[in-house]
Short mmCIF file of C-alpha atoms in Angstrom, two decimals:
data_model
loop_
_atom_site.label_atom_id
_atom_site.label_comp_id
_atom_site.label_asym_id
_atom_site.label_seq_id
_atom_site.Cartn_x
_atom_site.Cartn_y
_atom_site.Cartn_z
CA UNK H 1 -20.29 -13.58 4.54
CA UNK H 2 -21.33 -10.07 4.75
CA UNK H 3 -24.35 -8.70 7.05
CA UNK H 4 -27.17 -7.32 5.06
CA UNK H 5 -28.90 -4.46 7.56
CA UNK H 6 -31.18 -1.58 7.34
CA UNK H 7 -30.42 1.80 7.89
CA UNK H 8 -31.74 1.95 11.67
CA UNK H 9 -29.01 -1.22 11.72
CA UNK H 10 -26.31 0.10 10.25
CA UNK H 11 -23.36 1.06 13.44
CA UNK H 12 -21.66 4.65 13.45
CA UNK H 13 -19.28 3.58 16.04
CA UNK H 14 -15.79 4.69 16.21
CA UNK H 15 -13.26 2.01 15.03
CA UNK H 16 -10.45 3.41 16.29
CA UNK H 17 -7.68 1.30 18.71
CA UNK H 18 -8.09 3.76 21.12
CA UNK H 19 -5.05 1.77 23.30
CA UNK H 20 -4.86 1.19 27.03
CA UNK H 21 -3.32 1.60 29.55
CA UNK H 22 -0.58 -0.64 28.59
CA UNK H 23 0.42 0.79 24.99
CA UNK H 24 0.26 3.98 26.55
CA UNK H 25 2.74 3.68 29.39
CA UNK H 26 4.61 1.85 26.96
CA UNK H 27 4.24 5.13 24.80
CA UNK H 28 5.24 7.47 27.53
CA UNK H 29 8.02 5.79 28.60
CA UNK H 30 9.40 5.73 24.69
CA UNK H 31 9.05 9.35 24.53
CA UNK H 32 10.51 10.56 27.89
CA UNK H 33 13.44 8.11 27.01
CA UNK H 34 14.21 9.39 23.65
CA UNK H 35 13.48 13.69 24.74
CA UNK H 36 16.16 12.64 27.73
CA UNK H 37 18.57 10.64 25.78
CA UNK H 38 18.18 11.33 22.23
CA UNK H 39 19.99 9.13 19.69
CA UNK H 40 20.63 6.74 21.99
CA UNK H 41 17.43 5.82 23.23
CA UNK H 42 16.60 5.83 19.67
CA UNK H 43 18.73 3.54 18.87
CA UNK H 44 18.20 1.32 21.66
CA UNK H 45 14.40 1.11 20.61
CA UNK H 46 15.23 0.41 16.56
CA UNK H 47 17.18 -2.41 17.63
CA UNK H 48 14.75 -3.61 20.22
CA UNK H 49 11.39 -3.30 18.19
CA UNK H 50 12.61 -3.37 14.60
CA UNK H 51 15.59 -5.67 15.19
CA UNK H 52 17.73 -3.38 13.24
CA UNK H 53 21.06 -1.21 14.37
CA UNK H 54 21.32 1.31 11.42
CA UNK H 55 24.34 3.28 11.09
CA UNK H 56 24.49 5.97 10.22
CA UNK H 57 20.79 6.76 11.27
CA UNK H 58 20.36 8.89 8.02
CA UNK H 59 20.22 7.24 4.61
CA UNK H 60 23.21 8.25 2.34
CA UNK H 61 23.54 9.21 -1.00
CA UNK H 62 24.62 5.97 -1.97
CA UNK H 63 21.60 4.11 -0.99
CA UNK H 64 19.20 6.69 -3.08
CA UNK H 65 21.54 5.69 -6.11
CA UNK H 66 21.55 1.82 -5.48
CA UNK H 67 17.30 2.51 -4.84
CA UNK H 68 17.09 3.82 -8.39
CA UNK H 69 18.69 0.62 -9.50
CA UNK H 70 16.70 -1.51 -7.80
CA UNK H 71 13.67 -0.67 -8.84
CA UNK H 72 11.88 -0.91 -11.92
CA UNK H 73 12.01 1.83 -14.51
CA UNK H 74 8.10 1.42 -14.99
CA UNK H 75 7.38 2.38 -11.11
CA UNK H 76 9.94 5.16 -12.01
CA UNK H 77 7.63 6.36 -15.07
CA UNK H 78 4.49 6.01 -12.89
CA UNK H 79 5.79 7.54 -9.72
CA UNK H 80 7.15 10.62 -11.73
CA UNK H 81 3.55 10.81 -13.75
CA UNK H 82 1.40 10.59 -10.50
CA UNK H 83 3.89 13.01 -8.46
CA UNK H 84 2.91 15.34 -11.72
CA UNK H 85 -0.49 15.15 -11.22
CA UNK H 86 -0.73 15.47 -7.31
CA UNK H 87 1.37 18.43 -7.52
CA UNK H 88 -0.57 20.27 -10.61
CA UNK H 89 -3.90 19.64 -8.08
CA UNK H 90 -2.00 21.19 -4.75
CA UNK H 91 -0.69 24.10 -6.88
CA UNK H 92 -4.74 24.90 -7.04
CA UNK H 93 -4.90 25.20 -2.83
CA UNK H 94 -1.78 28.00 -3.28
CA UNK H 95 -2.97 31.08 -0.97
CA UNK H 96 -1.43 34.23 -1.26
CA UNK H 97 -0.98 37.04 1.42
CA UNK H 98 -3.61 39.80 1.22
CA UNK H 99 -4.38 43.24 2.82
CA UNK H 100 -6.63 45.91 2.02
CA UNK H 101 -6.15 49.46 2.74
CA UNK H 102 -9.98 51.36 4.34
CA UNK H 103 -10.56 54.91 3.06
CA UNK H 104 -9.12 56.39 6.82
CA UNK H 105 -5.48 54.87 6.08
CA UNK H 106 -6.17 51.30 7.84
CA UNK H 107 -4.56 48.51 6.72
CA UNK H 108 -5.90 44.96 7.84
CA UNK H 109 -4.71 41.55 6.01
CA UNK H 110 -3.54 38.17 6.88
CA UNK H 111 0.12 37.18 6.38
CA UNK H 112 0.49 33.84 5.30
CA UNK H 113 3.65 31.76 5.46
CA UNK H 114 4.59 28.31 5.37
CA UNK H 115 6.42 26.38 8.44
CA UNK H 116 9.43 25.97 8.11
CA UNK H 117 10.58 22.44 9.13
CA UNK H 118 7.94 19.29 8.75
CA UNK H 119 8.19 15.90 9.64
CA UNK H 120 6.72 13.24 7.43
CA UNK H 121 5.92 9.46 9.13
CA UNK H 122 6.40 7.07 6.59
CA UNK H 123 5.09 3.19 7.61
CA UNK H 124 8.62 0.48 6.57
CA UNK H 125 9.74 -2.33 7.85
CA UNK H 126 8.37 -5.04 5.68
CA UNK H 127 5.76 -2.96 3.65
CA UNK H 128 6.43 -0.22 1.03
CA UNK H 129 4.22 3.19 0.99
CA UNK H 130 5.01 5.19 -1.65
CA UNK H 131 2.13 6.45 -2.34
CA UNK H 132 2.05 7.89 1.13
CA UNK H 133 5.38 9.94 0.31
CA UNK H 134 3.56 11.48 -2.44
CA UNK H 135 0.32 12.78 -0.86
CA UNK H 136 2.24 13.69 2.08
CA UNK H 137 4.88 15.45 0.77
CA UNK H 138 3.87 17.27 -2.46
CA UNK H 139 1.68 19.40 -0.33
CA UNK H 140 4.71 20.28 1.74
CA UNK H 141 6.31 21.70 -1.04
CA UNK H 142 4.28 23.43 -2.57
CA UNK H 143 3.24 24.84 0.47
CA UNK H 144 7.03 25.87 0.82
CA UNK H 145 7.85 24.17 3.73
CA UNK H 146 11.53 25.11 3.37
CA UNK H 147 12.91 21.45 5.18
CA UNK H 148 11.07 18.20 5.11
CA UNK H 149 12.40 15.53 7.13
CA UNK H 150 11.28 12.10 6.44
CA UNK H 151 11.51 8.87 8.96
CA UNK H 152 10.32 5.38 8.63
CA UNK H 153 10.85 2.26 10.18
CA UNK H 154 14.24 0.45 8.80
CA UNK H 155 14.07 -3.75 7.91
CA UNK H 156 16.49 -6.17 10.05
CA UNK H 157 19.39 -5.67 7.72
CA UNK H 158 18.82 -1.51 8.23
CA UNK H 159 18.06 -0.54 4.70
CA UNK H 160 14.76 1.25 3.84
CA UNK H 161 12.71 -0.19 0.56
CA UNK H 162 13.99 1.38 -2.51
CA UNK H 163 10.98 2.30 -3.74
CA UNK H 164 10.34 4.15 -0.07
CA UNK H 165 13.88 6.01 -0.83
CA UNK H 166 13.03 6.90 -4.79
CA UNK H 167 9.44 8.06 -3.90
CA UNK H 168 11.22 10.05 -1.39
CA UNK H 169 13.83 11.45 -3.81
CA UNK H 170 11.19 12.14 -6.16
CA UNK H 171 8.82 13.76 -3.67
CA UNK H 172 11.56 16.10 -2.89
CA UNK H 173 12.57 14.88 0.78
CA UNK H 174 15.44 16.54 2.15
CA UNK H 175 16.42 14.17 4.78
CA UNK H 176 15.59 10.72 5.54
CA UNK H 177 15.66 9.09 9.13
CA UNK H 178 15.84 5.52 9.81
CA UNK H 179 13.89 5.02 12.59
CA UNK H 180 10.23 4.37 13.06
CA UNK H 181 7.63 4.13 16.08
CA UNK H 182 6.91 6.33 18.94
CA UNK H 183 10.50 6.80 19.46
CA UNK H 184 10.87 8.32 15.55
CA UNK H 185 7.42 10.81 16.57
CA UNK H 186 9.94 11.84 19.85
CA UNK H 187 12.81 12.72 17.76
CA UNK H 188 10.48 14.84 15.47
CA UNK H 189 8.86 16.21 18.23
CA UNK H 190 12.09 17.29 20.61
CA UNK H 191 14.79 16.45 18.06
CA UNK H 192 17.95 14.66 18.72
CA UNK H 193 21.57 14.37 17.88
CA UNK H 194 20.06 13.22 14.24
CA UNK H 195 17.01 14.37 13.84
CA UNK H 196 16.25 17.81 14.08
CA UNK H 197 12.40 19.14 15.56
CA UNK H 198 9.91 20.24 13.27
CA UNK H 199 7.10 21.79 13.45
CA UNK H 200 4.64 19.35 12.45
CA UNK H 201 3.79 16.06 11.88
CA UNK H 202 1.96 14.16 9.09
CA UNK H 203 1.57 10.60 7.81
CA UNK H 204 -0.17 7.65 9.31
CA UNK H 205 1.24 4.89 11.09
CA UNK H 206 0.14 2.26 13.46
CA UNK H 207 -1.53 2.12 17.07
CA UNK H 208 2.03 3.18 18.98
CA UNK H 209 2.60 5.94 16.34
CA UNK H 210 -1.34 7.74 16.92
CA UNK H 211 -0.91 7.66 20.58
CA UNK H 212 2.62 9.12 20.35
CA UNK H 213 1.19 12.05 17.96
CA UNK H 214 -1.58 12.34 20.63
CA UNK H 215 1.04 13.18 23.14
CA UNK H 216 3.57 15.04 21.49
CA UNK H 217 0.47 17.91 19.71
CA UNK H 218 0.68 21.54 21.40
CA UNK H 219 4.47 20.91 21.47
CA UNK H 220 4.28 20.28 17.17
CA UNK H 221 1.28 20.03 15.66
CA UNK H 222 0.05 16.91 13.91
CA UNK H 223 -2.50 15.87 10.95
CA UNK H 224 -5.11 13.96 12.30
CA UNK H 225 -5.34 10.72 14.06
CA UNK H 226 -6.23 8.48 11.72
CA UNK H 227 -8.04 5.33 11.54
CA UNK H 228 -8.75 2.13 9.64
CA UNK H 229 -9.95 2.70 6.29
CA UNK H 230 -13.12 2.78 4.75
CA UNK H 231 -15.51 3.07 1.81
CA UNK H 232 -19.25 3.34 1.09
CA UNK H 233 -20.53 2.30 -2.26
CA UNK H 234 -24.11 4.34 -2.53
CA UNK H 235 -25.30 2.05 -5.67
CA UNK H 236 -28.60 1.82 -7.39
CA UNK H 237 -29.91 -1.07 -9.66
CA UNK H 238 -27.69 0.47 -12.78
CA UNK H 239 -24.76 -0.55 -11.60
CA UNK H 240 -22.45 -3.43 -12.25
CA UNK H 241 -22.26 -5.30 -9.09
CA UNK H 242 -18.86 -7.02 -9.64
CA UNK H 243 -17.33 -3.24 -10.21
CA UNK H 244 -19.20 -2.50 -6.52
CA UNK H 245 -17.88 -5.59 -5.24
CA UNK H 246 -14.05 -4.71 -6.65
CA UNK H 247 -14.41 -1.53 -4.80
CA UNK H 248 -15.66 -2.70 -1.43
CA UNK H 249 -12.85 -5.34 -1.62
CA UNK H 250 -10.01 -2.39 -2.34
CA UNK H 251 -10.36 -1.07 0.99
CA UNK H 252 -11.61 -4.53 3.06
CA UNK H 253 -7.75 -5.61 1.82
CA UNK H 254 -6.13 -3.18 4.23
CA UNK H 255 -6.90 -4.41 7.53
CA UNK H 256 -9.16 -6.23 9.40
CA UNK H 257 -10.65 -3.13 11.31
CA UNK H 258 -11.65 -1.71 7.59
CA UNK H 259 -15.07 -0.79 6.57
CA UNK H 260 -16.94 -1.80 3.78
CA UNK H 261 -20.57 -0.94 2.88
CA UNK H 262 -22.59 -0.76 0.41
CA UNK H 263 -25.67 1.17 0.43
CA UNK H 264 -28.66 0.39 -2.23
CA UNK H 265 -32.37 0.57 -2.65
CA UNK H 266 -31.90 -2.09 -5.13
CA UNK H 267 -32.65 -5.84 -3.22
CA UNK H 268 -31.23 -7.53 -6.94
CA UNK H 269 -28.07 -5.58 -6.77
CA UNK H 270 -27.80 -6.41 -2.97
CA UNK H 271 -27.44 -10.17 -3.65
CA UNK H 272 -25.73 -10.38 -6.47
CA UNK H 273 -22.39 -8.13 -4.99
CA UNK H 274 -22.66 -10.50 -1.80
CA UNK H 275 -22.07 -13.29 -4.59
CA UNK H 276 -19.52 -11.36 -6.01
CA UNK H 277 -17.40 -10.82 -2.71
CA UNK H 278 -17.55 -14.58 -1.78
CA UNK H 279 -15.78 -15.29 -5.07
CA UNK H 280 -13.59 -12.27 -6.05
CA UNK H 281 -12.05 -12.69 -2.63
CA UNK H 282 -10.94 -16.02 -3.29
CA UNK H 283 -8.80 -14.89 -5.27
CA UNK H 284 -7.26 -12.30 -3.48
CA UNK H 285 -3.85 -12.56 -2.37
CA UNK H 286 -4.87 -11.05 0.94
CA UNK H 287 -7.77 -13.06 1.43
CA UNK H 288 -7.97 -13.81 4.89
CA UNK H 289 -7.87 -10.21 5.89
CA UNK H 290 -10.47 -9.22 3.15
CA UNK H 291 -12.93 -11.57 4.44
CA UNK H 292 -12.23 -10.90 8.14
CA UNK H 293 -13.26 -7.10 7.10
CA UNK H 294 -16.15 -8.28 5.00
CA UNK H 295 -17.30 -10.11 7.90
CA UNK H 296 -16.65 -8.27 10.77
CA UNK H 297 -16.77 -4.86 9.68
CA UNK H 298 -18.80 -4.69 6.04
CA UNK H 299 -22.55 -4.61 5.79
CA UNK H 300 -24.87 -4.22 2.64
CA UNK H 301 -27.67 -1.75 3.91
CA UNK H 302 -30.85 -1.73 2.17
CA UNK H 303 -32.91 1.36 2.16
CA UNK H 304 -36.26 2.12 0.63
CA UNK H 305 -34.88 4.77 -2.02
CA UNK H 306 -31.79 6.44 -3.84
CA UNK H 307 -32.47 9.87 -1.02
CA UNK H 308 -32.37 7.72 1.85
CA UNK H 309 -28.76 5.55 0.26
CA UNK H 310 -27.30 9.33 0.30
CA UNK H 311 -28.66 10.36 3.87
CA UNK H 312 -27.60 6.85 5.32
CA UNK H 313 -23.64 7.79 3.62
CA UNK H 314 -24.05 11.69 4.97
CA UNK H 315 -24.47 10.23 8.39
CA UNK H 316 -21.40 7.37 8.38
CA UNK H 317 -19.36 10.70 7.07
CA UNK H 318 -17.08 8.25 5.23
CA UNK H 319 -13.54 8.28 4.13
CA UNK H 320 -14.50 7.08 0.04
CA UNK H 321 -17.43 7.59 -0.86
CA UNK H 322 -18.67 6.14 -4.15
CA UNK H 323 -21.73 7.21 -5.82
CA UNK H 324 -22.34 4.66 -8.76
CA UNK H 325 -25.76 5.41 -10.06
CA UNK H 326 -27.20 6.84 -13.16
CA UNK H 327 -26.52 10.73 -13.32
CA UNK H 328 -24.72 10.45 -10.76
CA UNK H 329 -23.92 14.40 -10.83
CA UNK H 330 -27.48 14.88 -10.10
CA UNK H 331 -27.06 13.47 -6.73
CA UNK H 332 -23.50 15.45 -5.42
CA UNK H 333 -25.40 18.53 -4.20
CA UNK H 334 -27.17 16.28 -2.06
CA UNK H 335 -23.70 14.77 -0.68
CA UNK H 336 -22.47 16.84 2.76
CA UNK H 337 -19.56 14.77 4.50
CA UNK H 338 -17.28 12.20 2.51
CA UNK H 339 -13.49 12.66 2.42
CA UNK H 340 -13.32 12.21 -0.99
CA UNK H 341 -16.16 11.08 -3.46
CA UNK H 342 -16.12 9.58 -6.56
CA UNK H 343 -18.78 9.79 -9.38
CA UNK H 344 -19.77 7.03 -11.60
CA UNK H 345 -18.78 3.73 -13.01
CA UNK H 346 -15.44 4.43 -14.01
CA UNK H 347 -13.89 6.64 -10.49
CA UNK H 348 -12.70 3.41 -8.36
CA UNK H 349 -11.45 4.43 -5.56
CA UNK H 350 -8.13 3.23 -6.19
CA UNK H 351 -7.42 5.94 -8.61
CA UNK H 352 -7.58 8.74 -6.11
CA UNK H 353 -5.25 6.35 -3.51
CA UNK H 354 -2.30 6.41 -6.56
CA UNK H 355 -2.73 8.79 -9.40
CA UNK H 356 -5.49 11.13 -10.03
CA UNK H 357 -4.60 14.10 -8.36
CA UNK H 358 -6.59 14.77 -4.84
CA UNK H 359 -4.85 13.58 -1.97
CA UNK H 360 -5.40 10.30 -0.42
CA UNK H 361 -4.93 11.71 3.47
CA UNK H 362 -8.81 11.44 3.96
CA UNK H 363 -10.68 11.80 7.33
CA UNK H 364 -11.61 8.48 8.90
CA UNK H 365 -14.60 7.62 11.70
CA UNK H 366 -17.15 9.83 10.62
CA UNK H 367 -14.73 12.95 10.95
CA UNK H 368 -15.16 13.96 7.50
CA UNK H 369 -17.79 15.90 9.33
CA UNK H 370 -15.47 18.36 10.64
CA UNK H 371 -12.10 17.17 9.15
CA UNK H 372 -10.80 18.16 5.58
CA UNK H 373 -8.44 16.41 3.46
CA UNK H 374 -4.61 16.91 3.74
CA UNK H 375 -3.81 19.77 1.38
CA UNK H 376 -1.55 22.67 1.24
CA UNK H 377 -3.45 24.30 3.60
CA UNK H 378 -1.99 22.12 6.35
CA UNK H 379 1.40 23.06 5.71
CA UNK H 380 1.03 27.38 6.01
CA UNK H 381 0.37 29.42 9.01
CA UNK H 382 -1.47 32.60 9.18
CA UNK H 383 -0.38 35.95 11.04
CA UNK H 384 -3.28 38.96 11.06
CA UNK H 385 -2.20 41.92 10.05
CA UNK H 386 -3.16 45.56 11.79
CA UNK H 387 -2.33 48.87 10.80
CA UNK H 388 -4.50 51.51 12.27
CA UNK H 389 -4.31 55.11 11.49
CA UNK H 390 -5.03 58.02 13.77
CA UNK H 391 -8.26 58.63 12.45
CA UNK H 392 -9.43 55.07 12.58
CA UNK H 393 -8.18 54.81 16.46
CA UNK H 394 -9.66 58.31 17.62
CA UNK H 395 -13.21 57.03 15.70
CA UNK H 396 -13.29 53.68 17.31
CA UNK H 397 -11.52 54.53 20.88
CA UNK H 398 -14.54 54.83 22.54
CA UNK H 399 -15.85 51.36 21.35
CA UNK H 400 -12.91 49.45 22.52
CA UNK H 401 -12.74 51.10 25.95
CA UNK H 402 -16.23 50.16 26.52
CA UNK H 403 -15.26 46.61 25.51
CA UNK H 404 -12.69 46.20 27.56
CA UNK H 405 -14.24 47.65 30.49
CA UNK H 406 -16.74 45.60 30.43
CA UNK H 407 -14.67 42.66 31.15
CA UNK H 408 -12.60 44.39 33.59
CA UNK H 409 -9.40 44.74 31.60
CA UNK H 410 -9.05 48.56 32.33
CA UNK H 411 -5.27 48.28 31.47
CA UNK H 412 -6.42 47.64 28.25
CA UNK H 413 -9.15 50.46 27.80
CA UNK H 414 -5.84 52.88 29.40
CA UNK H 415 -4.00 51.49 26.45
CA UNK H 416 -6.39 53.35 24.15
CA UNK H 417 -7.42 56.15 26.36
CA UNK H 418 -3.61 56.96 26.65
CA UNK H 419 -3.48 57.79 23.05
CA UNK H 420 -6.86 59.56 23.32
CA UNK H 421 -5.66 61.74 25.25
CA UNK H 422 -2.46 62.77 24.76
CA UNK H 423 -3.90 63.61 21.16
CA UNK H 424 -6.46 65.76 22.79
CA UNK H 425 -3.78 67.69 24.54
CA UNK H 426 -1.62 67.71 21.34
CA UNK H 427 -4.90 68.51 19.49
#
C-alpha cells in the first residue's frame, strides 16, 4: 500500500496544480469580467459555478442569529476555548514602534502599523472550515487590521454553513461576502458594488482561487500559494506505530495530492505502521482518498540512523513535522525547516490544526525553507523613520555625495551639497 524507499529515493518534487493554460484563461477572463462589471459579473459566476443566486450578497444579521441556533452549544464552547488560545499565542508576535535618538540629535526607527482593510478566503459550498476562520483571522486582529472582510463560497440554496458564520462572528469578522472563486479574489482585489478592496489576501482555497491570488499580488498582496498538505513522522524504534500511523493518516485524509512519510532507522517500526495504515484506513470515513494519498503520494523511508531521519525531514522542508522519538528535545536544535513541529508521543498534529495555539497556515512544498507561518506579522506594515540633525548631515555629507556620484545620480549628491553649502555661507 505504501512505498518503502531510501533516502536517495525519497522525491522533493513540487506537488503543486500548477494549472494550464486552460484554468488560467478561464482565470483571466473571471477577473477582467468581475474588475469591469463588478457585482454583476459576480453574480453571474455564483450562479454559474456554485449554482446559487444569493441576495443580498452579504450575510445579514439574521442569519448569524439563526447560525448560533443551529449549531451545537459544544462547538460553541470549543470554538470560543480554541479562539482563546490562538489569540493568547498571536498576542506574543505584537511589535511595537521603536526609534532611538544618536548622541548628534538623530532620530532613526521603524513605524509600524497595521493595514487597514484585509480580505479573508474562506473554502464553502459543501464543506465547513472553521478552523480556517480562526487562524486566519485572530492574527488580523490582533494585528489591528481595523476591517476584515470575509468571503466564501455560498451552497445552492445561498446560505453559508452556520458553523462558517459563528466561527466568523466569533473570530471577529466584520463583513461577510457570499461569493467564492476567482471571481470573490477579483472583488477583494478591485472591489465592487459589495465588496470593498483590501489590501491583502489570506486563506487557502482551491486550484482557480491560487491562480487568481497569483494574478491579482502587486495590486494586494497575498499569503502564500499554498499547496496540498503534508506531514513527516521522523520516528525511531520507541515509538508506538499505530500513534505514527494515526498521524500519517490525519493529513493523507485531505486530498489525494497529500503527503505522508514517515522517516525511521527502525526496519521493525517500518513494517508494523505499513500494517497499521492498511487497517486503520479501513475504517476511515474518507477512505478512498486516504489510501489514494498513501499510495500515490506516502512513502516510509528507511535510513541508517536517527541524524540521517532528521537531515532526510530538513531537506523535504515539510509542512508538520513530527519528531516521535525518545528525548525528543535533544534532537530540535538539529531541526532547520518544518512549518510547524511537534515533539513527542502526545503532540499529534491535529492539535496544532484546531486548538493549541500556533497557527495552522503552514508553508507547503518544501517552502518552509524560506516561508514562515501566518502570524501577526503578516498583517502590519513597516515605514523607516529618519530624522537627521545638522550635525549628523554636515558629518556624513561627504559620504553620501561620493555614493551617489558614483552611480551617476548627481541630482542626488546636489541634494546634499545644497545644504552643505548654503550652511557654509550661513556658517
Amino acid at each position: 500500500m505504501i512505498a518503502v524507499v531510501r533516502p536517495e529515493q525519497l522525491s522533493t518534487r513540487r506537488r503543486v496544480d500548477e494549472g494550464d493554460e486552460r484554468r488560467e484563461k478561464i482565470v483571466r477572463e473571471i477577473l477582467s469580467a468581475v474588475r469591469t462589471e463588478g457585482d454583476a459579473a459576480l453574480r453571474r459566476y455564483t450562479k454559474e459555478l456554485d449554482g446559487a443566486d444569493p441576495e443580498p450578497l452579504e450575510v445579514e444579521e439574521a442569519e448569524f442569529e439563526e447560525a448560533y441556533r443551529q449549531v451545537e452549544q459544544t462547538f460553541v464552547h470549543s470554538l470560543r476555548k480554541a479562539a482563546k488560545r490562538i489569540r493568547r499565542y498571536h498576542e506574543g508576535q505584537k511589535r511595537r514602534s521603536w526609534m532611538e535618538t544618536e548622541a548628534d540629535g538623530t532620530v532613526l526607527g521603524q513605524l509600524i502599523r497595521p493595514l487597514a482593510r484585509v480580505g479573508v478566503y474562506v473554502p464553502g459550498g459543501r464543506a465547513a472550515y472553521p478552523s480556517s476562520v480562526l487562524m486566519n483571522v485572530i492574527p488580523a486582529r490582533v494585528a489591528g487590521v481595523e476591517e476584515v472582510v470575509m468571503v466564501t463560497p455560498p451552497r445552492p440554496d445561498g446560505s453559508v454553513h452556520a458553523s462558517t458564520l459563528v466561527a466568523a462572528r466569533e473570530a471577529g469578522v466584520d463583513r461577510v461576502l457570499k461569493v467564492g472563486g476567482a471571481q470573490a479574489v477579483a472583488a477583494l482585489a478591485w472591489g465592487t458594488e459589495s465588496v470593498p478592496a483590501v489590501d491583502k489576501i489570506v486563506g487557502p482555497g482551491n486550484i482557480y482561487v491560487a491562480l487568481a491570488k497569483q494574478w491579482v499580488y502587486g495590486q494586494v498582496d497575498i499569503d502564500m500559494v499554498a499547496g496540498p498538505s503534508e506531514i513527516v513522522v521522523v520516528a525511531d524504534g520507541s515509538a508506538d506505530p499505530s500513534y505514527v500511523a494515526a498521524d500519517l493518516l490525519s493529513q493523507a485524509e485531505h486530498d489525494p495530492m497529500a503527503s505522508a512519510v514517515l522517516i525511521t532507522p527502525s526496519q521493525p517500526l517500518a513494517e508494523a505502521v505499513a500494517l497499521e495504515l492498511e487497517q486503520q484506513c479501513d475504517r476511515l470515513e474518507r477512505k478512498e482518498i486516504a489510501a489514494r494519498s498513501v499510495r500515490e503520494q506516502g512513502a516510509i523511508c528507511l535510513t541508517d540512523d536517527l541524524a540521517q531521519a532528521v537531515e532526510v525531514a530538513n531537506r523535504l522542508a515539510p509542512e508538520h513535522l513530527e519528531l516521535m522519538v525518545e528525548d525528543s528535545w535533544s534532537w530540535v536544535g538539529r531541526v532547520k525547516n518544518a512549518g510547524a513541529l511537534f515533539l513527542g508521543p502526545w503532540s499529534p498534529e491535529p492539535v496544532g490544526d484546531y486548538f493549541a495555539g500556533p497557527n495552522h497556515v503552514l508553508p507547503t512544498n518544501g517552502t518552509a525553507r524560506f516561508f514562515s507561518p501566518l502570524g501577526v506579522d503578516d498583517f502590519l506594515k513597516k515605514t523607516s523613520l529618519i530624522s537627521y540633525s545638522r550635525e549628523a548631515l554636515t558629518r556624513d555629507a561627504e559620504d553620501v555625495i561620493t555614493l551617489a556620484e558614483a552611480e551617476g545620480l548627481t541630482a542626488h549628491a546636489a541634494s546634499i551639497r545644497a545644504r552643505v553649502v548654503k550652511e557654509g555661507e550661513n556658517g
